[in-house]
XYZ file of C-alpha atoms in Angstrom:
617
model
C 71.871 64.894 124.652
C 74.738 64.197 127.086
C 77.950 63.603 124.852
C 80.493 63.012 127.934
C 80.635 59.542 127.112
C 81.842 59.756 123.797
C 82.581 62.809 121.654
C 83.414 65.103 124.789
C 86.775 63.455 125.540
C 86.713 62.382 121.931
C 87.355 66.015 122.013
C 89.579 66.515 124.752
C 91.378 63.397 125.969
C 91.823 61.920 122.316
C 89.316 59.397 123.139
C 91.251 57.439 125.575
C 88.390 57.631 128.476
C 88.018 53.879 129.556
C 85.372 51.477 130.072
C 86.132 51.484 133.717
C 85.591 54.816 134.253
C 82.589 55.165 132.374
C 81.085 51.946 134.285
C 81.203 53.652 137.548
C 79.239 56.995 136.974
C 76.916 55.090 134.549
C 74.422 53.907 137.051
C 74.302 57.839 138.939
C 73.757 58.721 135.400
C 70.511 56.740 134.968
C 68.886 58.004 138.308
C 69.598 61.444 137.756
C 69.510 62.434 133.909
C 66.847 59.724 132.793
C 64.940 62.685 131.334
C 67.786 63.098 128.966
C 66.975 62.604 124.826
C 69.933 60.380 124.663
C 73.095 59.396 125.886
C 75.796 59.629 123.258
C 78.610 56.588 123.934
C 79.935 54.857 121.264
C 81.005 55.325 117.537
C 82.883 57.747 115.817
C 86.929 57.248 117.151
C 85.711 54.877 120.399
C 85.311 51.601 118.325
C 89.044 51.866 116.648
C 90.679 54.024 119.963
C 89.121 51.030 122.316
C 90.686 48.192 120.615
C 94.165 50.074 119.193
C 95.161 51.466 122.140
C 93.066 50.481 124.943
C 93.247 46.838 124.425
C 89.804 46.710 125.308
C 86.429 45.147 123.172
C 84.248 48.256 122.078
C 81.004 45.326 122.198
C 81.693 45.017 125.468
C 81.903 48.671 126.512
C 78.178 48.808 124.729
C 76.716 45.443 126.556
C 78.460 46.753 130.260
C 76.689 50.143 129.717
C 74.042 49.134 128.474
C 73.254 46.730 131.539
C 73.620 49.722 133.489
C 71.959 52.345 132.119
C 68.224 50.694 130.973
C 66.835 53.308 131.502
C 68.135 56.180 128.607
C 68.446 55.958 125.256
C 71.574 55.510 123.805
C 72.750 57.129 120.730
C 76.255 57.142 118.601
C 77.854 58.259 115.247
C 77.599 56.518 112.193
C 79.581 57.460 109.044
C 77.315 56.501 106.785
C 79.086 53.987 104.222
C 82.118 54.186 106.400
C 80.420 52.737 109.273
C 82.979 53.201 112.122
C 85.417 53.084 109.981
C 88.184 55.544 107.811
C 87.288 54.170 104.149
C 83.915 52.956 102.528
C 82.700 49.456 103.165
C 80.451 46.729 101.504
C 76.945 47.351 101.916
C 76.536 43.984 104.038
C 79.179 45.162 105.954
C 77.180 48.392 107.290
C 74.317 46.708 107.244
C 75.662 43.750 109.356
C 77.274 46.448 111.726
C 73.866 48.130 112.374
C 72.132 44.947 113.417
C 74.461 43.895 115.427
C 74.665 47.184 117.238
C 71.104 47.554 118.004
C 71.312 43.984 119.268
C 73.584 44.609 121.799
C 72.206 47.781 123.408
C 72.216 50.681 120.915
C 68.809 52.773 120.057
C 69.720 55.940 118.253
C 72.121 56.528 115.435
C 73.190 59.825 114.012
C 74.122 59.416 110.068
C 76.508 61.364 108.219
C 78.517 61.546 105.713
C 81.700 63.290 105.265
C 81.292 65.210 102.470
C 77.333 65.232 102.922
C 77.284 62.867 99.783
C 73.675 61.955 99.732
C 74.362 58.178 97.927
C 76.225 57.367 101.165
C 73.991 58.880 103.992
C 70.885 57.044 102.296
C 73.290 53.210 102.960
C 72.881 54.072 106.573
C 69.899 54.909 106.694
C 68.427 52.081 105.221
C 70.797 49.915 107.341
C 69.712 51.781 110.565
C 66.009 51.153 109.424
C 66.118 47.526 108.716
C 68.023 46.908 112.336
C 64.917 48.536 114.057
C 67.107 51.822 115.191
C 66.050 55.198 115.175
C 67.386 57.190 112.404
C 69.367 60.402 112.991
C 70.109 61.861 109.097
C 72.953 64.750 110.037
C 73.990 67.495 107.456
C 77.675 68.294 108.305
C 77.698 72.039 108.775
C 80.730 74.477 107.198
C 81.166 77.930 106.373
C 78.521 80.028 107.797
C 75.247 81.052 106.306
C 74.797 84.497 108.182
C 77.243 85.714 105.717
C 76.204 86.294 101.687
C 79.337 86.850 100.434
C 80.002 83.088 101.239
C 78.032 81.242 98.465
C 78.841 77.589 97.788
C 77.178 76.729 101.254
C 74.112 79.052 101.786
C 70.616 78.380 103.328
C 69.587 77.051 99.998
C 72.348 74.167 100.255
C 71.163 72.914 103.410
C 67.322 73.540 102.793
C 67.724 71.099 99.787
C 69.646 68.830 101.605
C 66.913 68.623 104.845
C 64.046 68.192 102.197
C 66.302 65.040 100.933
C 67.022 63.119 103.797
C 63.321 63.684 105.009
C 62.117 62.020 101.467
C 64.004 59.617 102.390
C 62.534 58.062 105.769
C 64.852 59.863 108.668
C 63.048 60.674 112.081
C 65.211 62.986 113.698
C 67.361 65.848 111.239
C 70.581 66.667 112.967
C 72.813 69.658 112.026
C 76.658 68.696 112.551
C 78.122 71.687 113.569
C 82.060 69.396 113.642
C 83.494 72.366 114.046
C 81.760 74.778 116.744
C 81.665 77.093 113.180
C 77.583 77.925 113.821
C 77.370 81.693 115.189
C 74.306 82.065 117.088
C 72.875 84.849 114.520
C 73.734 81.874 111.517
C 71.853 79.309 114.215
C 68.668 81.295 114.008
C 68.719 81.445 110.494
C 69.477 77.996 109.695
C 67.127 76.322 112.102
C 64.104 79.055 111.692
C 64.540 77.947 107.860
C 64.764 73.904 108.699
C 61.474 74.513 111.326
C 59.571 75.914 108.753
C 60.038 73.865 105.757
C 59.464 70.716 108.074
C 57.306 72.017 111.502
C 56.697 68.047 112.121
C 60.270 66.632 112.348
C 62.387 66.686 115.407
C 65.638 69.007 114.709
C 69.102 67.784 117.013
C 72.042 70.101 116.773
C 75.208 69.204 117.347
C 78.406 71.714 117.992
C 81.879 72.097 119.818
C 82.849 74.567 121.564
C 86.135 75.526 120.331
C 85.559 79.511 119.502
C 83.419 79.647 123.049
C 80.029 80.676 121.419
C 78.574 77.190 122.175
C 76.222 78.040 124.767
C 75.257 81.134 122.824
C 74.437 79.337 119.520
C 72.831 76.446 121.273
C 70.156 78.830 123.348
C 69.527 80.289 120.022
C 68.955 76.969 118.341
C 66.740 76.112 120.936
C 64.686 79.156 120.774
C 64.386 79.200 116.724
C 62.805 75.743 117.198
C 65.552 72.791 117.614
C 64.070 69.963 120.263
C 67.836 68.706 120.830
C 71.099 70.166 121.770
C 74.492 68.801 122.309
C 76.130 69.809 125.768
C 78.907 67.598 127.958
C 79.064 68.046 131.676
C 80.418 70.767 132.941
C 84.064 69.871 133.845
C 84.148 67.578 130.261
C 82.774 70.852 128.432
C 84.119 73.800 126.645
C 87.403 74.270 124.200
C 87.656 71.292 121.668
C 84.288 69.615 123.156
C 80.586 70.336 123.828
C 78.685 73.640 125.766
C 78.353 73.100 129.343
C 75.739 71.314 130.284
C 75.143 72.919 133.771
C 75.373 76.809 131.845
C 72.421 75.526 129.602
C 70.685 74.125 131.978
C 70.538 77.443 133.917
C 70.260 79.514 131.259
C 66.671 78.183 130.187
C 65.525 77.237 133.847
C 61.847 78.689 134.733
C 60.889 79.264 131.208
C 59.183 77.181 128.318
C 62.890 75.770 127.480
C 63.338 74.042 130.638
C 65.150 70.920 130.511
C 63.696 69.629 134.002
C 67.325 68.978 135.003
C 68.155 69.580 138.091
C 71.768 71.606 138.659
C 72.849 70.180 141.518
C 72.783 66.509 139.734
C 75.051 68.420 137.649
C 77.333 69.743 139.559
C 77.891 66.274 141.471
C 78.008 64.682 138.066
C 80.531 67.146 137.363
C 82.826 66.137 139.997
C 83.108 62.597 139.390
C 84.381 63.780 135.998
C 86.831 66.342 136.980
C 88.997 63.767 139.321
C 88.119 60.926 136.255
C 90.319 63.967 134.038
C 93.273 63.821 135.943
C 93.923 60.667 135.238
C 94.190 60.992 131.507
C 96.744 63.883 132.006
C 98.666 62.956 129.330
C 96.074 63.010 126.701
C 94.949 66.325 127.541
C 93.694 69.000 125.130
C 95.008 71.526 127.823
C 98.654 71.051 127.702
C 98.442 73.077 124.271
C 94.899 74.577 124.179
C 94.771 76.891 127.009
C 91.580 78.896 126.098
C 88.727 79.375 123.522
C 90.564 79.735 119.898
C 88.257 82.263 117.727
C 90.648 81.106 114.747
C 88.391 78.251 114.379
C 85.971 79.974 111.915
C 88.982 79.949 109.552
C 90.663 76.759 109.913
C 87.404 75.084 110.771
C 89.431 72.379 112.339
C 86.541 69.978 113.927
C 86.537 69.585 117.709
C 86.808 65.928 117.570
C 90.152 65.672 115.288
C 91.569 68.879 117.178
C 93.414 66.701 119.709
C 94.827 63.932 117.536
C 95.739 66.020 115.217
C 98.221 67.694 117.935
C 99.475 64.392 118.858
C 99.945 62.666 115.137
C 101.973 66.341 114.817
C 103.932 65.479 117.684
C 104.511 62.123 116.503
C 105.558 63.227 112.910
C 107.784 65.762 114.520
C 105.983 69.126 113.986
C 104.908 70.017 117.790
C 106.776 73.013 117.286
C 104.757 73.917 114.046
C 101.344 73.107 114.959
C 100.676 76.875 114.380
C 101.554 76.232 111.030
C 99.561 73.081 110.383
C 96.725 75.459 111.486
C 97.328 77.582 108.599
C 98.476 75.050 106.210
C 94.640 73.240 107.159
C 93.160 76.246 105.246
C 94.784 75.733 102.466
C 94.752 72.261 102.192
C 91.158 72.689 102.560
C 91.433 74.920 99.609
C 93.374 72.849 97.677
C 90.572 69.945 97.902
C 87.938 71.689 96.761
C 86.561 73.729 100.174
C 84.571 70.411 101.819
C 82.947 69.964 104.338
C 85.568 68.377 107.357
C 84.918 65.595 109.350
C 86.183 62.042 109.510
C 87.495 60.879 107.251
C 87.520 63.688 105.185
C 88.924 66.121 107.857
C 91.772 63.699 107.726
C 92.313 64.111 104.605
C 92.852 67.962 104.784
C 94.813 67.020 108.458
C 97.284 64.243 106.544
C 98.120 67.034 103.503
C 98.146 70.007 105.883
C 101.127 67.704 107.692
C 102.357 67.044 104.318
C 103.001 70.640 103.253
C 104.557 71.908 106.579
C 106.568 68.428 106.051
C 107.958 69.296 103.140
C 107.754 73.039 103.782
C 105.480 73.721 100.731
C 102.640 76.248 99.680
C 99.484 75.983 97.634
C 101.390 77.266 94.322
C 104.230 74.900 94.997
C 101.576 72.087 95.732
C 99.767 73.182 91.979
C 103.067 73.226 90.639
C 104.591 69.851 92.019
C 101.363 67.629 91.824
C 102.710 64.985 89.393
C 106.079 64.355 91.482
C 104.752 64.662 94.964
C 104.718 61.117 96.773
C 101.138 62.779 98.599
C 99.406 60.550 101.688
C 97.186 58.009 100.084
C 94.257 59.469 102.008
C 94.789 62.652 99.361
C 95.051 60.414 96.354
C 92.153 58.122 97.330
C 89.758 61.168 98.034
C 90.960 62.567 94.563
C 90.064 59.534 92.972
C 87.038 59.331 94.438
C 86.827 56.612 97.307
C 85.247 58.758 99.515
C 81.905 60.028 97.082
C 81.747 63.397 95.367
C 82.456 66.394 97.065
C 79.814 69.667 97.078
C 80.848 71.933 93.609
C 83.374 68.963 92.400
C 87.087 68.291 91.789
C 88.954 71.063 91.466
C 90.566 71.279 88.194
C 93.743 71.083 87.111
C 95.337 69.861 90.002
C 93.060 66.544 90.561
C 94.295 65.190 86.958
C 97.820 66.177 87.781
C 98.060 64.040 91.085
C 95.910 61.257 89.402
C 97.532 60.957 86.115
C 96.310 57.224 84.965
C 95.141 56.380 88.163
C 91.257 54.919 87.841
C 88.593 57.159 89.620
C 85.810 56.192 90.815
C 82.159 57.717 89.757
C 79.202 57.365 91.632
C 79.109 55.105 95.356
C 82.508 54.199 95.621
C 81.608 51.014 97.155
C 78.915 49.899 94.029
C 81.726 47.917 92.681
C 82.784 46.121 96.039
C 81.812 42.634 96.815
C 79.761 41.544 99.484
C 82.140 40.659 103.034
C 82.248 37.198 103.321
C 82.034 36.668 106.913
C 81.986 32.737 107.525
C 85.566 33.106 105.904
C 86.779 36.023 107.886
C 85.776 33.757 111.029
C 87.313 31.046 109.811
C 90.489 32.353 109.710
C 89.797 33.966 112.638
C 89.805 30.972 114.126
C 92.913 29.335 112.824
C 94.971 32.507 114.382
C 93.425 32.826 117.550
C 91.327 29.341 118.598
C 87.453 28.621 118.706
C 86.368 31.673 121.388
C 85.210 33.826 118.397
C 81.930 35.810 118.343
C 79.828 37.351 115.998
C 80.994 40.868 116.784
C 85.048 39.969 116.725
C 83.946 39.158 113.044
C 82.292 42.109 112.400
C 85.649 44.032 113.782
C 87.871 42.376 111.465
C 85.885 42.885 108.742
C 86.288 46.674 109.530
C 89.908 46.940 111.378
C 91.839 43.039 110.156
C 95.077 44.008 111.710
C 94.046 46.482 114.546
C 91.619 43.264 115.410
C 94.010 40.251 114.888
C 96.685 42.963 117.033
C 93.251 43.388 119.924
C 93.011 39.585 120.396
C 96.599 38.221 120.279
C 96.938 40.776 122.747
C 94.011 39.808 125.137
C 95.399 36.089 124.707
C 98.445 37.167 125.880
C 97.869 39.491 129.031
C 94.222 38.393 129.413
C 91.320 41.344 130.309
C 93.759 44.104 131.495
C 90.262 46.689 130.984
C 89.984 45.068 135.042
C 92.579 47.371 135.828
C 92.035 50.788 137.371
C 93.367 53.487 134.973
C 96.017 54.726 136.615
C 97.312 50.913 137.002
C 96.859 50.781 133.542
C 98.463 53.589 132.377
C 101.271 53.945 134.262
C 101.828 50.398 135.924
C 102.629 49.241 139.491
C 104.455 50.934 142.109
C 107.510 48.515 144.006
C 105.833 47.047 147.129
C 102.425 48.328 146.460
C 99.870 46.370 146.977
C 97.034 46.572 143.929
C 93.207 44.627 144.052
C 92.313 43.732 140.766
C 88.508 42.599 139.924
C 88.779 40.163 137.256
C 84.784 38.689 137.593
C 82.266 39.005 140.337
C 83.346 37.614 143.708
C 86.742 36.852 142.478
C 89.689 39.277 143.316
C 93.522 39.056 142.943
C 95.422 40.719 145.106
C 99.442 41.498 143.595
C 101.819 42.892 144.632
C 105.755 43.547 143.095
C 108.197 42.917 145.206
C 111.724 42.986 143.066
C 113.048 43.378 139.177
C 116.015 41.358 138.257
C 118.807 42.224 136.216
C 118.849 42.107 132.789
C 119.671 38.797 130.629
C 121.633 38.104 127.611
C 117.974 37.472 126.599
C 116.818 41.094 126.996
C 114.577 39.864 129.872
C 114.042 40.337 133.511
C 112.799 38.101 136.487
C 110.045 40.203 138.518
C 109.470 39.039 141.710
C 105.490 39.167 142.965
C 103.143 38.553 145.315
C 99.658 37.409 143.659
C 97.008 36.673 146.494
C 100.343 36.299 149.080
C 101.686 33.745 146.840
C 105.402 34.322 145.760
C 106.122 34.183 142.332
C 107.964 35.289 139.324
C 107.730 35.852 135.681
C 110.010 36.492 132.932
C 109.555 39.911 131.768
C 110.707 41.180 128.056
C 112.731 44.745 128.742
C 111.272 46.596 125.628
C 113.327 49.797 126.343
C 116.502 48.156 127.232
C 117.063 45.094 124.930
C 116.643 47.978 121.743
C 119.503 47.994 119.725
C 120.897 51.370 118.577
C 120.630 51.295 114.976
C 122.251 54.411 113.098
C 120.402 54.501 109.924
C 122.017 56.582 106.819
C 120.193 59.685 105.725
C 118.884 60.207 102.082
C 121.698 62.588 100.760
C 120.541 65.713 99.681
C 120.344 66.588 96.165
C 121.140 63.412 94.925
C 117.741 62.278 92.342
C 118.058 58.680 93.237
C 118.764 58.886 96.667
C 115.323 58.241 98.283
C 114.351 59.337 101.608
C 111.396 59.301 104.104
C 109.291 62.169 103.941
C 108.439 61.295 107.389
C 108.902 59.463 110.752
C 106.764 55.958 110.928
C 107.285 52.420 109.768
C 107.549 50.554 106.923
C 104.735 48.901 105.989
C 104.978 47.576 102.522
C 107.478 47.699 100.104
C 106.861 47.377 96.132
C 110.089 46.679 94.483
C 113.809 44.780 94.840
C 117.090 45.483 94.224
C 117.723 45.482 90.760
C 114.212 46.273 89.533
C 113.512 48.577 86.992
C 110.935 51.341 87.661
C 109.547 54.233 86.070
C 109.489 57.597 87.366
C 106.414 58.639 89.899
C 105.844 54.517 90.184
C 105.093 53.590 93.742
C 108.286 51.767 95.905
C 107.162 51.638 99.163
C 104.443 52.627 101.901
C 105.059 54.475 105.833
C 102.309 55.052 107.964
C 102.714 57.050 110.912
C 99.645 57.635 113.319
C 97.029 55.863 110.941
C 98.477 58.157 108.087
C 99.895 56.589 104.848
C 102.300 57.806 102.613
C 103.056 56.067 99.283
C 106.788 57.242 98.688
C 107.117 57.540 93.903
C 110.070 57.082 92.699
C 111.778 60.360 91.576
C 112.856 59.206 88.042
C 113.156 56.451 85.858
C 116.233 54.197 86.669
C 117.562 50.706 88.200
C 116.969 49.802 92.115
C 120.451 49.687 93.291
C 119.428 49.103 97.148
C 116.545 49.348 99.230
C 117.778 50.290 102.623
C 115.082 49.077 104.622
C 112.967 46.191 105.577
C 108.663 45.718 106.305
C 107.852 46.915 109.669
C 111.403 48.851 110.159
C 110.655 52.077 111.964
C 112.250 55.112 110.320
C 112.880 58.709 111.206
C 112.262 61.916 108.295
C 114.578 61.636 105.621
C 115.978 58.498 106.508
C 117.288 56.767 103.706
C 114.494 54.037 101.613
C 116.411 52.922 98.334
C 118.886 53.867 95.715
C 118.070 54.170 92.142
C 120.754 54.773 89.837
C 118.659 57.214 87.093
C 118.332 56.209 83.607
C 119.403 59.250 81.158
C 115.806 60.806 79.455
C-alpha cells in the first residue's frame, strides 16, 4: 500500500499536502502503480487538517481523486467510534460517516481503536460492513514482543486479540505499528504467530520509520507471511513516515516477493514528490528531525503525531524543550497506565507530557499534586473513561485523585449518547450559511460544528481558494506578478497586483489589481497592522488567588463572574491552544473579585485569568 497520499506527510509535513498537489500526480499514479493493494488518502488528521487550515472540503478531495484514479483501490483510517474524529461519537454518526464515504469513492477502511478497546473497533466494523466497504480490523502495536521481560503486551495479547476481530467478520487483519516500534526479529515473531493461527486471512502491516529499521522489519513481515506492507515513495519516505517504497521494491525484485513494480515508475514518481516538498518548507519534519531517532523504542512517540507535536510545542512555547517533552512522553505514558498511543490517545500522553514540562513537574510531583492540578481535559476525560478501557486498567491511586466526584464512564462510552439528529444540524446549517448545503457538510458538523461553521463562512467569503497553486496559497502574490488561476474548466482569471494603499483610520488598505486586464480595487483588512498592543498583567507569583494561565492560547469559555462564590478545585474557565484544552480549578475556596479576561481573548503563560479573594478554612 502506497501511503504518500495521506499518512506519509501526515508524518512529515503535518498533513498540510493539498488537494492540488495530489490532483496532479494522481492520474501518473493510476497508469503506473495500478498493481498496488491500495492507495491510502484520506482519514486520520486529513479530514480536520483540510477544512481547519486548508480551507478546503475533505469530500471533495475524495470525489476529485477518486475521478482520477478508477482504477486502485482506495483505503483510509478509521478510529473506530471516533470516526475521524478526537472524541467518541453516536453510533449513527459513524455509521452515517461510513456510508457516505463509500458513496463518494472510498473502498477500504483500516479500523482501530486507540487503546485497542474491542467494544469500539467492533462499531466500525459493523458500520464499514453495512456501507458495503472492505473491512481492515488493526491491532495498534506497543512495546515489543521479542523481549520477555516486557509482559503486559506479549504474543499472547495480540494472538487473543487477532482471534477476536476475526470472530467478528474482518477481511483483512492489520498490525499498527504507530510508532515504527516493530524490530524485524519481534516482526517475525508476531506475524509467524498471526499466519498460523489464521493461514486464510490476509495480514497488512503498517509502520513508520522513525528508528530507520522500516525496510528491515517490513522484508521480514513479508517473508513470515504478511500479504501487505506500508511503504511511501521514496523522497516522502523515511524519519517520521513510511519505508521507502523504491528500497522495498528492490529488495524483493526476482524472487517469490516481487511486487511487479517497476523502479523506474518509482523513481519518476519520486521526483514529482521531491519538488511537491519544497513547497511545504515550513511544515517540514526536517527543520528539527535531521536523521533516524533510535529513542523511539522508548518514547514510542507515533510517526503521525511526531510533527504536530513539535509545532503545538512551538506554539505553547516549549521549542526549546522538545527534548524534554520527549522524556516527559514516557512518563506521562506511565502515568496513564502504559497504553497503547495513537490518536486520540497519543494526545492524551502528548497534551500531559506538555503539561508537566509546562509546569516543570515530575511523575512524583504529578502523584502528589493530582487533586489541585487544573490537568488538559483530554487527561481528565480519558481518566474518566470517554475514550473505553485501557489494556490492565486505571492505575490506582492517582485516577481517583484527579477524578474526585467526577462521573466515569463504564463500558462504550458512547452507550449513553443519543442518536445525531441530522435534519436539525442542517437546518441550522442553513440559517447560518444559506440553502447550498449537502449531505456531507452535515455529516462534518456533526463531527467538527465550529471547525465546519469556521470552513464555510470562510469559503463564502473568499470563495474556492483550493484553485490556487500552493505556493500562491501559502505565501500570497508577488507586486506586479502576474498569477492564472483555474477556478472551473475552460474558465481562467488572470490577476495581477499592482499597488497597496496606505493604511486607514479603519485598519484597512485599498489594493490596486488587475483581474483579466481589468483595473480594480478592493478594500483589504490589515490583520497585522490594525492589532492593538494590549499589555496584559501577569498572575503574581505566590499570591493563592491570583490566577494565571498555565499556558499560551485563547479563551474559550469562562464559568463564573465577578462576585461569585466558588469552591476550591471548581472549574473557572477553559484555554485551548493547538486543539488542546485546559480547564484552569480554582486554587481555593473564596469570592471572584475580577476576571481579567474575556471569551475568545488570546493570552500568553501566566497571564493573569481572575482574582479570588480566599475564604479562611
Amino acid at each position: 500500500m502506497d501511503t504518500t497520499f495521506r499518512d506519509a506527510h501526515q508524518s512529515l509535513l503535518a498533513t498540510r499536502v493539498r488537494t492540488y498537489d495530489l490532483k496532479k500526480i494522481a492520474p501518473y499514479a493510476s497508469h503506473k502503480f495500478h498493481n498496488l493493494y491500495s492507495m491510502e488518502n484520506w482519514g486520520g488528521a486529513t479530514y480536520d487538517v483540510a477544512m481547519r487550515f486548508l480551507h478546503e472540503c475533505p469530500w471533495e478531495r475524495l470525489q476529485e481523486l477518486r475521478k482520477r484514479v478508477p482504477n486502485v483501490p482506495f483505503q483510509m483510517l478509521l478510529r473506530g467510534a471516533n470516526a475521524v474524529g478526537y472524541t467518541n461519537y453516536p453510533d449513527n454518526v459513524v455509521y452515517k460517516f461510513c456510508d457516505l464515504a463509500v458513496k463518494n469513492g472510498m473502498d477500504i477502511f483500516r479500523v482501530f481503536d486507540s487503546l485497542n478497546y474491542l467494544p469500539n473497533i467492533i462499531v466500525g466494523m459493523e458500520a464499514v460492513g453495512k456501507a458495503g466497504g472492505v473491512i481492515e480490523a488493526a491491532i495498534s502495536y506497543t512495546g515489543d514482543v521479542s523481549n520477555p521481560s516486557l509482559e503486559k503486551y506479549n504474543l499472547k495479547y495480540y494472538t487473543d486479540l487477532a482471534d477476536e476481530l476475526v470472530k467478528a467478520g474482518t477481511h483483512v487483519l492489520c498490525i499498527k505499528d504507530m510508532a515504527g516500534v516493530l524490530k524485524p526479529r519481534a516482526a517475525k515473531l508476531l506475524i509467524t504467530a498471526l499466519r498460523d493461527r489464521h493461514p486464510d486471512i490476509p495480514i497488512h502491516v503498517h509502520t513508520h520509520d522513525t528508528a530507520g529499521a522500516g525496510v528491515a522489519s517490513m522484508l521480514a513481515c513479508a517473508e513470515a507471511g504478511a500479504d501487505i506492507v506500508d511503504v511511501a515513495v521514496d523522497s516522502m519516505s523515511g524519519l517520521t513516515s513510511q519505508p521507502s517504497m523504491g528500497a522495498v521494491v528492490s529488495s524483493v525484485a526476482n524472487t517469490e516477493l516481487d511486487t511487479g513494480i517497476d523502479l523506474h515508475d518509482v523513481t519518476e514518481y519520486s521526483s514529482y514528490w521531491e519538488q511537491t516538498r519544497n513547497l511545504y518548507g515550513p511544515f517540514e519534519c526536517c527543520k528539527t528531525l535531521k536523521s533516524g531517532n533510535s529513542d523511539v523504542y522508548d518514547n514510542q512517540i507515533p510517526g503521525g503525531q511526531y510533527t504536530n507535536l513539535q509545532f503545538q510545542a512551538f506554539s505553547l512555547g516549549l521549542a526549546e524543550q522538545f527534548e524534554e517533552v520527549k522524556k516527559r512522553y514516557c512518563e506521562a505514558n506511565l502515568l496513564l497506565g502504559d497504553i497503547p498511543k495513537v490518536t486520540p490517545s497519543s494526545k492524551v500522553v502528548g497534551d500531559m507530557a506538555q503539561f508537566m514540562v509546562q509546569n516543570k513537574l515530575n511523575t512524583a510531583q504529578v502523584e502528589d499534586r493530582a487533586e489541585d492540578l487544573s490537568l488538559p481535559v483530554s487527561v481528565i476525560e480519558y481518566f474518566q473513561g470517554f475514550l473505553g478501557e485501557p489494556p490492565g486498567g486505571y492505575p490506582e491511586p492517582l485516577r481517583s485523585k484527579i477524578l474526585g466526584d467526577k462521573p466515569r464512564v463504564n463500558g462504550r462510552p458512547v452507550a449513553s449518547l443519543q442518536p445525531v439528529d441530522f435534519d436539525k444540524i442542517k437546518e441550522e446549517l442553513i440559517e447560518k450559511h444559506g440553502k447550498r448545503i449537502r449531505d456531507v457538510d452535515v455529516l462534518s458538523s456533526a463531527l467538527y460544528p465550529s471547525v465546519t461553521d469556521d470552513f464555510l463562512q470562510f469559503r463564502e467569503t473568499y470563495g474556492p481558494v483550493d484553485t490556487l497553486d500552493t505556493t500562491l496559497f501559502l505565501a500570497g502574490p508577488k507586486m506586479a506578478q502576474e498569477v492564472q488561476v483555474d477556478i472551473e474548466k475552460g474558465k481562467t482569471l488572470s490577476i495581477k497586483v499592482l499597488a497597496v494603499g496606505d493604511l486607514n483610520k479603519n485598519g484597512q488598505r485599498e489594493v490596486f489589481f488587475e483581474l483579466n486586464g481589468q483595473l480594480r480595487s478592493v478594500m483589504i483588512k490589515d490583520e497585522v497592522a490594525s492589532k492593538e498592543l494590549h499589555f496584559h498583567p501577569k498572575a503574581l507569583k505566590g499570591v493563592k488567588g491570583s490566577v494565571g494561565s498555565p499556558m499560551p492560547g485563547t479563551v474559550i469559555d469562562i464559568k463564573v463572574k465577578d462576585g461569585e462564590k466558588v469552591e476550591k478545585g471548581a472549574p473557572l474557565l477553559v484555554i485551548s491552544a493547538m486543539k488542546m484544552e485546559m480547564v484552569v480549578n480554582a486554587p481555593c475556596s473564596g469570592i471572584v473579585q475580577k476576571v481579567s479576561v474575556e471569551k475568545n481573548m488570546k493570552i500568553e503563560g501566566e497571564d493573569l485569568l481572575l482574582e479570588i479573594e480566599p475564604i479562611p478554612e
